[in-house]
């Protein structure tokens, strides 16, 4: 059971480039989220989804887009990378209440992104 | 909006000593509370969680936490730490029962020395 898988693990981008961070989960979870982790700031929510076709903004959504076409996948797109987006990005998934799944969020191993 | 405060950014401790990592949250409604551990260059692993019921919660690796509603606290404790407990610890609160919108504290780095 792979859990939450993020690719790539490391990425270096030039300012203005675009890219997609991939996230896939194999636990049939309804809910998925993207966070960024910066030194001294903990993890902050970028976007989240409560099911296929349903997404919403978190605390720091500017510069990022998401979509959820399947239950399994929740990609995060950077449209025009900026040095301020240098961070470690984590994807998480959790089950909907009352579905009998464990009541917790499962995290991927992270993607370390550097924008130069 | 919810917020979580971890009062100590770094806690140095000697091996086999007890440790307490402090966490306070702001909320006037029912909350769901979590402690996660992050080892260097790794993802987050759940240590323990409070959803309801007993206010003393036991987790993995000998950690426990106590939910105190009147003080809005959820401090993490371990009676005797090991070198391998050196890591960063995050307290988090959920704004809903689906846990898709966790609010994290800024983290506490636990440094265990021999």
mmCIF file of C-alpha atoms in Angstrom:
data_model
loop_
_atom_site.group_PDB
_atom_site.id
_atom_site.type_symbol
_atom_site.label_atom_id
_atom_site.label_comp_id
_atom_site.label_asym_id
_atom_site.label_seq_id
_atom_site.Cartn_x
_atom_site.Cartn_y
_atom_site.Cartn_z
ATOM 1 C CA UNK A 1 0.000 0.000 0.000
ATOM 2 C CA UNK A 2 1.799 3.144 -1.245
ATOM 3 C CA UNK A 3 -0.330 5.736 0.629
ATOM 4 C CA UNK A 4 0.327 9.262 -0.676
ATOM 5 C CA UNK A 5 2.921 9.548 -3.438
ATOM 6 C CA UNK A 6 4.436 12.830 -4.532
ATOM 7 C CA UNK A 7 6.608 13.427 -7.581
ATOM 8 C CA UNK A 8 9.162 14.775 -8.142
ATOM 9 C CA UNK A 9 11.076 14.747 -4.857
ATOM 10 C CA UNK A 10 13.323 17.634 -5.914
ATOM 11 C CA UNK A 11 12.946 20.322 -8.558
ATOM 12 C CA UNK A 12 14.814 23.467 -9.559
ATOM 13 C CA UNK A 13 12.952 26.018 -11.665
ATOM 14 C CA UNK A 14 13.888 29.320 -13.201
ATOM 15 C CA UNK A 15 11.749 32.352 -12.432
ATOM 16 C CA UNK A 16 8.772 32.455 -14.773
ATOM 17 C CA UNK A 17 8.743 28.752 -15.596
ATOM 18 C CA UNK A 18 5.678 26.650 -14.974
ATOM 19 C CA UNK A 19 5.425 23.152 -13.581
ATOM 20 C CA UNK A 20 3.062 20.665 -11.993
ATOM 21 C CA UNK A 21 3.671 18.863 -8.729
ATOM 22 C CA UNK A 22 2.004 15.489 -8.777
ATOM 23 C CA UNK A 23 0.146 13.852 -5.892
ATOM 24 C CA UNK A 24 -1.584 10.486 -5.953
ATOM 25 C CA UNK A 25 -3.223 8.442 -3.199
ATOM 26 C CA UNK A 26 -4.407 4.849 -3.262
ATOM 27 C CA UNK A 27 -6.581 4.879 -0.124
ATOM 28 C CA UNK A 28 -9.780 6.004 -1.871
ATOM 29 C CA UNK A 29 -9.830 9.152 0.253
ATOM 30 C CA UNK A 30 -12.324 11.867 -0.619
ATOM 31 C CA UNK A 31 -10.262 14.731 0.808
ATOM 32 C CA UNK A 32 -6.892 15.945 -0.451
ATOM 33 C CA UNK A 33 -4.829 19.005 0.393
ATOM 34 C CA UNK A 34 -1.645 20.837 -0.508
ATOM 35 C CA UNK A 35 0.566 22.554 2.065
ATOM 36 C CA UNK A 36 3.811 24.434 1.859
ATOM 37 C CA UNK A 37 6.424 24.326 4.611
ATOM 38 C CA UNK A 38 8.760 27.243 5.185
ATOM 39 C CA UNK A 39 11.326 27.615 7.993
ATOM 40 C CA UNK A 40 9.774 28.977 11.173
ATOM 41 C CA UNK A 41 6.279 29.042 9.690
ATOM 42 C CA UNK A 42 5.066 25.478 9.996
ATOM 43 C CA UNK A 43 2.806 24.155 7.240
ATOM 44 C CA UNK A 44 0.281 26.424 5.531
ATOM 45 C CA UNK A 45 -2.667 25.281 3.465
ATOM 46 C CA UNK A 46 -2.572 26.211 -0.232
ATOM 47 C CA UNK A 47 -5.620 24.465 -1.747
ATOM 48 C CA UNK A 48 -7.819 21.559 -0.809
ATOM 49 C CA UNK A 49 -10.442 19.310 -2.354
ATOM 50 C CA UNK A 50 -13.397 17.457 -0.862
ATOM 51 C CA UNK A 51 -14.024 15.304 -3.914
ATOM 52 C CA UNK A 52 -13.589 15.015 -7.657
ATOM 53 C CA UNK A 53 -14.460 18.320 -9.289
ATOM 54 C CA UNK A 54 -14.564 20.245 -5.995
ATOM 55 C CA UNK A 55 -11.654 22.441 -4.889
ATOM 56 C CA UNK A 56 -11.245 25.476 -2.685
ATOM 57 C CA UNK A 57 -8.570 27.911 -1.569
ATOM 58 C CA UNK A 58 -6.612 27.701 1.627
ATOM 59 C CA UNK A 59 -4.539 30.296 3.431
ATOM 60 C CA UNK A 60 -1.900 30.930 0.716
ATOM 61 C CA UNK A 61 -3.428 30.167 -2.718
ATOM 62 C CA UNK A 62 -1.884 32.947 -4.834
ATOM 63 C CA UNK A 63 0.309 31.685 -7.667
ATOM 64 C CA UNK A 64 -1.059 28.136 -7.533
ATOM 65 C CA UNK A 65 -3.813 26.302 -9.362
ATOM 66 C CA UNK A 66 -5.385 22.927 -8.674
ATOM 67 C CA UNK A 67 -7.945 20.624 -10.206
ATOM 68 C CA UNK A 68 -9.351 17.256 -9.162
ATOM 69 C CA UNK A 69 -10.552 15.160 -12.061
ATOM 70 C CA UNK A 70 -10.215 11.815 -10.256
ATOM 71 C CA UNK A 71 -10.392 10.673 -6.632
ATOM 72 C CA UNK A 72 -6.779 9.486 -6.770
ATOM 73 C CA UNK A 73 -4.950 12.529 -8.155
ATOM 74 C CA UNK A 74 -4.608 16.135 -7.029
ATOM 75 C CA UNK A 75 -1.920 18.010 -9.005
ATOM 76 C CA UNK A 76 -0.638 21.437 -7.972
ATOM 77 C CA UNK A 77 0.303 23.820 -10.793
ATOM 78 C CA UNK A 78 2.669 26.739 -10.560
ATOM 79 C CA UNK A 79 1.807 29.005 -13.464
ATOM 80 C CA UNK A 80 4.817 31.349 -13.332
ATOM 81 C CA UNK A 81 7.304 30.389 -10.650
ATOM 82 C CA UNK A 82 8.713 33.067 -8.351
ATOM 83 C CA UNK A 83 11.573 32.843 -5.825
ATOM 84 C CA UNK A 84 8.971 33.300 -3.048
ATOM 85 C CA UNK A 85 7.596 29.879 -4.012
ATOM 86 C CA UNK A 86 10.834 28.182 -2.969
ATOM 87 C CA UNK A 87 9.569 25.782 -0.323
ATOM 88 C CA UNK A 88 8.847 22.187 0.560
ATOM 89 C CA UNK A 89 5.418 21.098 -0.630
ATOM 90 C CA UNK A 90 3.371 18.386 1.034
ATOM 91 C CA UNK A 91 0.277 16.668 -0.218
ATOM 92 C CA UNK A 92 -2.130 15.045 2.244
ATOM 93 C CA UNK A 93 -5.251 12.923 2.019
ATOM 94 C CA UNK A 94 -7.968 11.936 4.476
ATOM 95 C CA UNK A 95 -11.219 10.058 4.438
ATOM 96 C CA UNK A 96 -14.662 11.605 4.656
ATOM 97 C CA UNK A 97 -16.336 11.357 8.072
ATOM 98 C CA UNK A 98 -18.523 8.343 8.590
ATOM 99 C CA UNK A 99 -16.868 6.257 5.883
ATOM 100 C CA UNK A 100 -15.068 4.025 8.339
ATOM 101 C CA UNK A 101 -11.579 5.146 7.406
ATOM 102 C CA UNK A 102 -8.982 6.135 9.976
ATOM 103 C CA UNK A 103 -9.578 9.644 11.289
ATOM 104 C CA UNK A 104 -6.315 11.311 10.319
ATOM 105 C CA UNK A 105 -4.547 13.007 7.431
ATOM 106 C CA UNK A 106 -1.824 11.042 5.658
ATOM 107 C CA UNK A 107 1.107 12.955 4.202
ATOM 108 C CA UNK A 108 3.393 12.344 1.267
ATOM 109 C CA UNK A 109 7.178 12.592 1.517
ATOM 110 C CA UNK A 110 7.268 16.099 0.081
ATOM 111 C CA UNK A 111 8.650 17.908 -2.956
ATOM 112 C CA UNK A 112 11.547 20.297 -2.367
ATOM 113 C CA UNK A 113 11.223 23.132 -4.892
ATOM 114 C CA UNK A 114 13.837 25.805 -5.516
ATOM 115 C CA UNK A 115 13.083 28.757 -7.781
ATOM 116 C CA UNK A 116 16.159 30.676 -8.963
ATOM 117 C CA UNK B 1 -9.972 31.458 12.095
ATOM 118 C CA UNK B 2 -8.193 28.855 14.120
ATOM 119 C CA UNK B 3 -4.630 29.371 15.245
ATOM 120 C CA UNK B 4 -2.068 27.174 16.977
ATOM 121 C CA UNK B 5 0.806 28.424 19.104
ATOM 122 C CA UNK B 6 3.859 26.348 19.881
ATOM 123 C CA UNK B 7 5.655 28.388 22.469
ATOM 124 C CA UNK B 8 9.109 26.866 22.089
ATOM 125 C CA UNK B 9 10.922 26.826 18.755
ATOM 126 C CA UNK B 10 13.643 24.569 20.131
ATOM 127 C CA UNK B 11 13.865 22.323 23.192
ATOM 128 C CA UNK B 12 17.249 20.831 24.136
ATOM 129 C CA UNK B 13 17.169 17.883 26.513
ATOM 130 C CA UNK B 14 19.469 15.116 27.679
ATOM 131 C CA UNK B 15 18.803 11.498 26.871
ATOM 132 C CA UNK B 16 16.518 9.700 29.361
ATOM 133 C CA UNK B 17 15.175 13.021 30.707
ATOM 134 C CA UNK B 18 11.461 13.872 30.514
ATOM 135 C CA UNK B 19 10.214 16.423 28.026
ATOM 136 C CA UNK B 20 7.099 18.503 27.458
ATOM 137 C CA UNK B 21 6.373 20.311 24.201
ATOM 138 C CA UNK B 22 3.717 22.964 24.579
ATOM 139 C CA UNK B 23 0.799 23.667 22.269
ATOM 140 C CA UNK B 24 -2.082 26.105 22.652
ATOM 141 C CA UNK B 25 -4.923 26.586 20.222
ATOM 142 C CA UNK B 26 -7.640 29.166 19.750
ATOM 143 C CA UNK B 27 -11.145 27.941 19.285
ATOM 144 C CA UNK B 28 -14.567 28.328 20.806
ATOM 145 C CA UNK B 29 -15.983 25.232 19.165
ATOM 146 C CA UNK B 30 -15.221 21.534 19.191
ATOM 147 C CA UNK B 31 -11.751 20.803 17.900
ATOM 148 C CA UNK B 32 -9.752 17.874 16.724
ATOM 149 C CA UNK B 33 -6.091 18.012 17.730
ATOM 150 C CA UNK B 34 -3.018 16.271 16.401
ATOM 151 C CA UNK B 35 0.703 15.962 17.005
ATOM 152 C CA UNK B 36 2.903 15.098 14.035
ATOM 153 C CA UNK B 37 6.632 14.308 13.988
ATOM 154 C CA UNK B 38 8.960 15.099 11.108
ATOM 155 C CA UNK B 39 12.391 13.510 10.883
ATOM 156 C CA UNK B 40 15.001 15.241 8.671
ATOM 157 C CA UNK B 41 14.058 15.220 4.990
ATOM 158 C CA UNK B 42 10.952 13.165 5.657
ATOM 159 C CA UNK B 43 7.216 13.669 5.559
ATOM 160 C CA UNK B 44 4.947 14.017 8.574
ATOM 161 C CA UNK B 45 4.046 11.033 10.723
ATOM 162 C CA UNK B 46 1.115 11.072 13.123
ATOM 163 C CA UNK B 47 2.144 10.680 16.771
ATOM 164 C CA UNK B 48 -1.300 10.929 18.342
ATOM 165 C CA UNK B 49 -4.683 12.577 18.029
ATOM 166 C CA UNK B 50 -7.552 13.803 20.170
ATOM 167 C CA UNK B 51 -11.010 13.476 18.663
ATOM 168 C CA UNK B 52 -13.221 13.007 21.725
ATOM 169 C CA UNK B 53 -13.451 11.056 24.958
ATOM 170 C CA UNK B 54 -10.566 10.676 27.391
ATOM 171 C CA UNK B 55 -8.475 13.793 27.658
ATOM 172 C CA UNK B 56 -5.243 11.781 28.056
ATOM 173 C CA UNK B 57 -4.189 10.447 24.695
ATOM 174 C CA UNK B 58 -1.431 7.908 24.184
ATOM 175 C CA UNK B 59 0.484 7.708 20.945
ATOM 176 C CA UNK B 60 3.374 5.924 19.326
ATOM 177 C CA UNK B 61 6.971 5.838 20.584
ATOM 178 C CA UNK B 62 5.922 6.408 24.224
ATOM 179 C CA UNK B 63 4.457 9.883 23.678
ATOM 180 C CA UNK B 64 1.247 11.099 25.290
ATOM 181 C CA UNK B 65 -0.713 14.352 25.333
ATOM 182 C CA UNK B 66 -3.403 15.857 27.495
ATOM 183 C CA UNK B 67 -6.305 17.838 26.102
ATOM 184 C CA UNK B 68 -7.228 20.712 28.424
ATOM 185 C CA UNK B 69 -10.312 22.523 27.197
ATOM 186 C CA UNK B 70 -10.300 25.244 29.853
ATOM 187 C CA UNK B 71 -6.697 26.174 29.056
ATOM 188 C CA UNK B 72 -7.053 25.438 25.311
ATOM 189 C CA UNK B 73 -3.873 23.391 25.462
ATOM 190 C CA UNK B 74 -2.671 20.075 24.084
ATOM 191 C CA UNK B 75 0.835 19.571 25.471
ATOM 192 C CA UNK B 76 2.947 16.624 24.359
ATOM 193 C CA UNK B 77 4.979 14.659 26.914
ATOM 194 C CA UNK B 78 7.405 11.805 27.088
ATOM 195 C CA UNK B 79 8.809 10.529 30.402
ATOM 196 C CA UNK B 80 12.196 9.485 29.016
ATOM 197 C CA UNK B 81 13.530 10.580 25.626
ATOM 198 C CA UNK B 82 15.968 8.805 23.321
ATOM 199 C CA UNK B 83 18.479 10.173 20.867
ATOM 200 C CA UNK B 84 16.186 8.891 18.113
ATOM 201 C CA UNK B 85 13.450 11.311 19.251
ATOM 202 C CA UNK B 86 15.457 14.200 17.805
ATOM 203 C CA UNK B 87 13.067 15.663 15.235
ATOM 204 C CA UNK B 88 10.633 18.496 14.617
ATOM 205 C CA UNK B 89 7.211 18.233 16.207
ATOM 206 C CA UNK B 90 4.102 19.956 14.925
ATOM 207 C CA UNK B 91 0.826 20.533 16.723
ATOM 208 C CA UNK B 92 -2.208 20.890 14.455
ATOM 209 C CA UNK B 93 -5.922 21.556 14.794
ATOM 210 C CA UNK B 94 -8.652 20.608 12.360
ATOM 211 C CA UNK B 95 -11.326 23.051 11.346
ATOM 212 C CA UNK B 96 -13.628 20.214 10.337
ATOM 213 C CA UNK B 97 -14.167 16.504 10.682
ATOM 214 C CA UNK B 98 -12.652 15.710 7.294
ATOM 215 C CA UNK B 99 -9.162 16.928 8.277
ATOM 216 C CA UNK B 100 -8.642 18.548 4.888
ATOM 217 C CA UNK B 101 -7.946 21.955 6.469
ATOM 218 C CA UNK B 102 -5.350 21.445 9.179
ATOM 219 C CA UNK B 103 -3.914 24.528 10.880
ATOM 220 C CA UNK B 104 -0.366 23.952 12.091
ATOM 221 C CA UNK B 105 1.816 25.536 14.708
ATOM 222 C CA UNK B 106 5.277 26.716 13.750
ATOM 223 C CA UNK B 107 6.919 23.594 15.111
ATOM 224 C CA UNK B 108 9.258 22.688 17.968
ATOM 225 C CA UNK B 109 12.646 21.180 17.285
ATOM 226 C CA UNK B 110 13.499 18.606 19.951
ATOM 227 C CA UNK B 111 17.255 18.131 20.326
ATOM 228 C CA UNK B 112 18.240 15.123 22.425
ATOM 229 C CA UNK B 113 21.884 14.868 23.408
ATOM 230 C CA UNK B 114 23.756 12.072 25.230
#
